[in-house]
Tab-separated table of C-alpha atoms in Angstrom:
chain	number	residue	atom	x	y	z
A	156	MET	CA	-57.581	-49.308	-17.204
A	157	SER	CA	-55.586	-50.057	-20.361
A	158	ALA	CA	-56.772	-48.966	-23.799
A	159	ASP	CA	-56.942	-52.522	-25.082
A	160	GLU	CA	-59.754	-53.977	-22.974
A	161	SER	CA	-61.699	-56.387	-25.138
A	162	ALA	CA	-65.429	-56.041	-25.714
A	163	ALA	CA	-65.975	-59.202	-23.663
A	164	GLU	CA	-64.058	-57.757	-20.703
A	165	VAL	CA	-65.863	-54.426	-20.886
A	166	PHE	CA	-69.360	-55.858	-21.068
A	167	ASP	CA	-68.670	-58.520	-18.435
A	168	ALA	CA	-67.792	-55.627	-16.124
A	169	LEU	CA	-70.674	-53.343	-17.135
A	170	ALA	CA	-73.424	-55.976	-17.094
A	171	GLU	CA	-76.672	-54.333	-15.908
A	172	ARG	CA	-75.240	-50.792	-16.039
A	173	TYR	CA	-75.261	-50.986	-19.833
A	174	GLU	CA	-78.994	-51.712	-19.903
A	175	GLU	CA	-79.561	-48.876	-17.445
A	176	ALA	CA	-77.829	-46.420	-19.792
A	177	PHE	CA	-78.860	-47.779	-23.203
A	178	GLY	CA	-81.955	-49.907	-22.616
A	179	ARG	CA	-84.393	-47.317	-23.976
A	180	VAL	CA	-82.923	-45.735	-27.099
A	181	PRO	CA	-86.003	-44.238	-28.828
A	182	ALA	CA	-84.736	-44.921	-32.348
A	183	GLN	CA	-83.995	-48.539	-31.413
A	184	LEU	CA	-87.507	-49.034	-30.033
A	185	GLU	CA	-88.901	-47.506	-33.244
A	186	ALA	CA	-86.775	-49.902	-35.293
A	187	LEU	CA	-88.094	-52.868	-33.336
A	188	ASP	CA	-91.684	-51.728	-33.808
A	189	TRP	CA	-91.008	-51.359	-37.542
A	190	LEU	CA	-89.450	-54.820	-37.770
A	191	THR	CA	-91.978	-56.750	-35.686
A	192	GLY	CA	-94.747	-55.204	-37.765
A	193	ARG	CA	-93.283	-56.934	-40.842
A	194	LEU	CA	-92.292	-60.344	-39.504
A	195	PRO	CA	-94.666	-63.313	-39.319
A	196	LYS	CA	-94.953	-65.361	-36.149
A	197	GLY	CA	-92.242	-67.975	-36.058
A	198	ALA	CA	-89.794	-65.803	-38.018
A	199	ARG	CA	-86.174	-66.744	-37.393
A	200	VAL	CA	-84.247	-63.730	-36.061
A	201	LEU	CA	-80.590	-63.339	-35.089
A	202	ASP	CA	-79.783	-60.664	-32.500
A	203	VAL	CA	-76.078	-59.822	-32.832
A	204	GLY	CA	-74.668	-58.262	-29.673
A	205	SER	CA	-77.737	-59.295	-27.703
A	206	GLY	CA	-76.525	-57.902	-24.370
A	207	THR	CA	-78.967	-58.479	-21.519
A	208	GLY	CA	-81.667	-59.504	-23.993
A	209	ARG	CA	-83.563	-56.284	-23.493
A	210	PRO	CA	-85.070	-54.645	-25.359
A	211	THR	CA	-84.340	-56.443	-28.645
A	212	ALA	CA	-84.699	-60.171	-27.970
A	213	GLU	CA	-87.458	-59.536	-25.437
A	214	ARG	CA	-89.600	-57.608	-27.929
A	215	LEU	CA	-88.963	-60.016	-30.764
A	216	ALA	CA	-89.795	-63.058	-28.649
A	217	ALA	CA	-92.976	-61.363	-27.395
A	218	ALA	CA	-93.970	-60.866	-31.048
A	219	GLY	CA	-93.717	-64.617	-31.630
A	220	CYS	CA	-90.302	-64.737	-33.311
A	221	GLU	CA	-87.800	-67.554	-32.894
A	222	VAL	CA	-84.854	-65.560	-31.553
A	223	THR	CA	-81.180	-66.484	-31.301
A	224	GLY	CA	-78.946	-63.981	-29.532
A	225	ILE	CA	-75.166	-63.941	-29.662
A	226	ASP	CA	-72.810	-61.864	-27.536
A	227	VAL	CA	-69.097	-61.959	-26.719
A	228	SER	CA	-69.777	-61.379	-23.012
A	229	ALA	CA	-70.476	-64.437	-20.859
A	230	GLU	CA	-72.044	-62.194	-18.203
A	231	MET	CA	-74.424	-60.640	-20.728
A	232	VAL	CA	-75.417	-64.059	-22.039
A	233	ALA	CA	-76.180	-65.250	-18.506
A	234	LEU	CA	-78.356	-62.189	-17.836
A	235	ALA	CA	-80.175	-62.597	-21.160
A	236	ARG	CA	-80.978	-66.259	-20.498
A	237	GLU	CA	-82.459	-65.256	-17.160
A	238	ARG	CA	-84.436	-62.259	-18.433
A	239	VAL	CA	-85.676	-63.563	-21.782
A	240	PRO	CA	-86.362	-67.303	-21.394
A	241	GLY	CA	-88.336	-67.271	-24.641
A	242	ALA	CA	-85.162	-66.801	-26.700
A	243	ARG	CA	-81.915	-68.751	-27.074
A	244	PHE	CA	-78.555	-67.143	-26.314
A	245	GLU	CA	-74.970	-68.208	-26.845
A	246	GLN	CA	-71.564	-66.686	-26.296
A	247	ALA	CA	-70.144	-66.016	-29.750
A	248	ASP	CA	-68.295	-63.370	-31.752
A	249	VAL	CA	-69.871	-62.048	-34.956
A	250	ARG	CA	-66.443	-62.224	-36.612
A	251	THR	CA	-66.308	-66.024	-36.278
A	252	TYR	CA	-69.935	-67.083	-35.693
A	253	THR	CA	-71.304	-69.653	-38.153
A	254	PRO	CA	-75.114	-69.913	-38.183
A	255	GLY	CA	-77.030	-72.968	-39.291
A	256	GLY	CA	-78.267	-73.251	-42.862
A	257	GLY	CA	-81.265	-71.486	-44.322
A	258	GLY	CA	-80.537	-67.921	-43.271
A	259	PHE	CA	-82.614	-65.658	-41.049
A	260	ASP	CA	-85.817	-63.751	-41.677
A	261	ALA	CA	-84.138	-60.849	-39.908
A	262	VAL	CA	-80.751	-59.962	-38.477
A	263	CYS	CA	-80.599	-57.247	-35.811
A	264	ALA	CA	-77.320	-55.599	-34.881
A	265	PHE	CA	-77.646	-52.775	-32.397
A	266	PHE	CA	-74.137	-51.396	-31.684
A	267	PRO	CA	-72.008	-54.588	-31.788
A	268	LEU	CA	-69.508	-53.357	-34.413
A	269	LEU	CA	-67.508	-50.741	-32.526
A	270	MET	CA	-64.853	-52.406	-30.361
A	271	MET	CA	-62.959	-54.022	-33.220
A	272	GLU	CA	-60.629	-53.034	-36.052
A	273	GLN	CA	-62.113	-51.136	-38.989
A	274	ARG	CA	-61.521	-54.001	-41.403
A	275	ASP	CA	-63.461	-56.265	-39.034
A	276	VAL	CA	-66.334	-53.778	-38.939
A	277	ALA	CA	-66.598	-53.987	-42.733
A	278	ALA	CA	-66.192	-57.771	-42.817
A	279	SER	CA	-68.768	-58.292	-40.057
A	280	LEU	CA	-71.281	-56.118	-41.890
A	281	GLU	CA	-70.780	-58.255	-44.993
A	282	ARG	CA	-71.159	-61.459	-42.948
A	283	MET	CA	-74.393	-60.293	-41.334
A	284	ALA	CA	-75.857	-59.259	-44.673
A	285	SER	CA	-75.072	-62.715	-46.065
A	286	TRP	CA	-77.167	-64.325	-43.305
A	287	VAL	CA	-80.352	-62.518	-44.373
A	288	ALA	CA	-82.645	-64.869	-46.284
A	289	PRO	CA	-84.495	-63.727	-49.436
A	290	GLY	CA	-87.272	-61.379	-48.378
A	291	GLY	CA	-85.624	-60.891	-44.983
A	292	TYR	CA	-84.407	-57.781	-43.190
A	293	LEU	CA	-81.233	-56.327	-41.718
A	294	VAL	CA	-81.736	-53.693	-39.017
A	295	LEU	CA	-78.607	-52.190	-37.486
A	296	ALA	CA	-77.370	-49.262	-35.465
A	297	THR	CA	-73.931	-47.901	-34.741
A	298	VAL	CA	-71.997	-44.763	-33.938
A	299	PRO	CA	-70.908	-43.634	-37.413
A	300	GLY	CA	-67.615	-42.102	-38.451
A	301	ASP	CA	-64.510	-42.905	-40.461
A	302	ILE	CA	-62.746	-44.068	-37.304
A	303	SER	CA	-59.890	-46.564	-37.073
A	304	GLY	CA	-58.380	-47.696	-33.787
A	305	LEU	CA	-59.367	-44.671	-31.698
A	306	ALA	CA	-58.657	-45.031	-27.961
A	307	ILE	CA	-61.399	-43.475	-25.816
A	308	GLU	CA	-62.837	-43.704	-22.315
A	309	TRP	CA	-66.393	-45.036	-22.318
A	310	MET	CA	-68.452	-45.792	-19.211
A	311	GLY	CA	-65.300	-45.858	-17.111
A	312	HIS	CA	-63.363	-48.163	-19.444
A	313	ARG	CA	-60.515	-47.474	-21.851
A	314	VAL	CA	-61.519	-49.021	-25.153
A	315	THR	CA	-60.359	-48.901	-28.756
A	316	VAL	CA	-63.119	-48.263	-31.275
A	317	SER	CA	-63.540	-48.211	-35.045
A	318	SER	CA	-66.425	-47.490	-37.372
A	319	LEU	CA	-67.427	-46.517	-40.905
A	320	SER	CA	-69.010	-43.317	-42.113
A	321	ALA	CA	-72.781	-43.182	-42.511
A	322	GLN	CA	-72.381	-43.115	-46.288
A	323	GLU	CA	-69.970	-46.061	-46.232
A	324	TYR	CA	-72.521	-48.119	-44.295
A	325	ALA	CA	-75.172	-47.317	-46.890
A	326	THR	CA	-72.866	-48.174	-49.769
A	327	ARG	CA	-71.712	-51.468	-48.258
A	328	ILE	CA	-75.267	-52.565	-47.426
A	329	GLU	CA	-76.322	-52.026	-51.029
A	330	THR	CA	-73.157	-53.685	-52.366
A	331	ALA	CA	-74.083	-56.738	-50.271
A	332	GLY	CA	-77.273	-57.089	-52.312
A	333	LEU	CA	-79.724	-55.501	-49.893
A	334	GLU	CA	-82.191	-52.721	-50.627
A	335	LEU	CA	-81.647	-49.811	-48.233
A	336	LEU	CA	-85.041	-48.765	-46.879
A	337	HIS	CA	-84.112	-46.332	-44.106
A	338	HIS	CA	-80.911	-44.470	-43.221
A	339	SER	CA	-80.925	-41.784	-40.517
A	340	THR	CA	-78.892	-40.335	-37.675
A	341	SER	CA	-79.994	-38.987	-34.302
A	342	LEU	CA	-78.402	-37.823	-31.065
A	343	PHE	CA	-78.944	-39.973	-27.986
A	344	HIS	CA	-78.352	-38.960	-24.359
A	345	PRO	CA	-77.735	-42.098	-22.236
A	346	GLU	CA	-79.816	-42.396	-19.078
A	347	GLY	CA	-78.404	-41.070	-15.833
A	348	GLY	CA	-75.396	-39.434	-17.450
A	349	LEU	CA	-73.625	-42.803	-17.429
A	350	ALA	CA	-72.065	-42.062	-20.834
A	351	ASP	CA	-71.616	-39.042	-23.078
A	352	PRO	CA	-74.211	-38.193	-25.747
A	353	GLU	CA	-73.717	-40.206	-28.939
A	354	GLU	CA	-74.672	-39.793	-32.578
A	355	HIS	CA	-76.474	-42.951	-33.692
A	356	LEU	CA	-76.933	-44.226	-37.232
A	357	PHE	CA	-79.882	-46.520	-37.939
A	358	CYS	CA	-80.217	-48.513	-41.157
A	359	TYR	CA	-83.070	-50.779	-42.276
A	360	ALA	CA	-82.530	-52.969	-45.330
A	361	ARG	CA	-84.220	-55.869	-47.103
A	362	ARG	CA	-82.944	-58.663	-49.319
A	363	PRO	CA	-85.199	-58.974	-52.382
A	364	GLY	CA	-87.372	-62.065	-52.367
A	365	LEU	CA	-87.184	-64.965	-54.791
A	366	GLY	CA	-89.254	-64.501	-57.942
């Protein structure tokens, strides 16, 4: 496969195999428990890179949140609509997505900012932060590193990835006006050996409330 497969092409092809490998990341499940414990029923939540809808949208919807999921992969969106009927999903790219007015009580972004150029990683982080309403939360995860346009093989696909260092993520989150509440890294071993072990960065942040 060529090194320039798009994220949409990769995840259309992977479909359920991605959930098999990455559907139970302990730090992600901890982040969801942390978030749902702070959101009221009816909270508006955006799940960026929603994949098959599990576990993020599924857990949020079960907690009574009003969930919108976006993903670049049509196949992932179809699976999510089937598996999590209590949420709404649409095919969209975080780089161009325009949400409705009012902002979100929380924005979740578990690993959607890797298969793009480094400048788009930074711009997408800024966009997501801007969608968090006063008093709301941003919870995200990524594979950290000062990486720009690196060609790798991942789950049988040649992809080009970029990222920011863990410190750069922290700095940019705070520059966007959010209070950084949690910032940690951990090593994850995907299920079934379907992908190599990965270092994961998790960040929780909150936009100060009004008054």
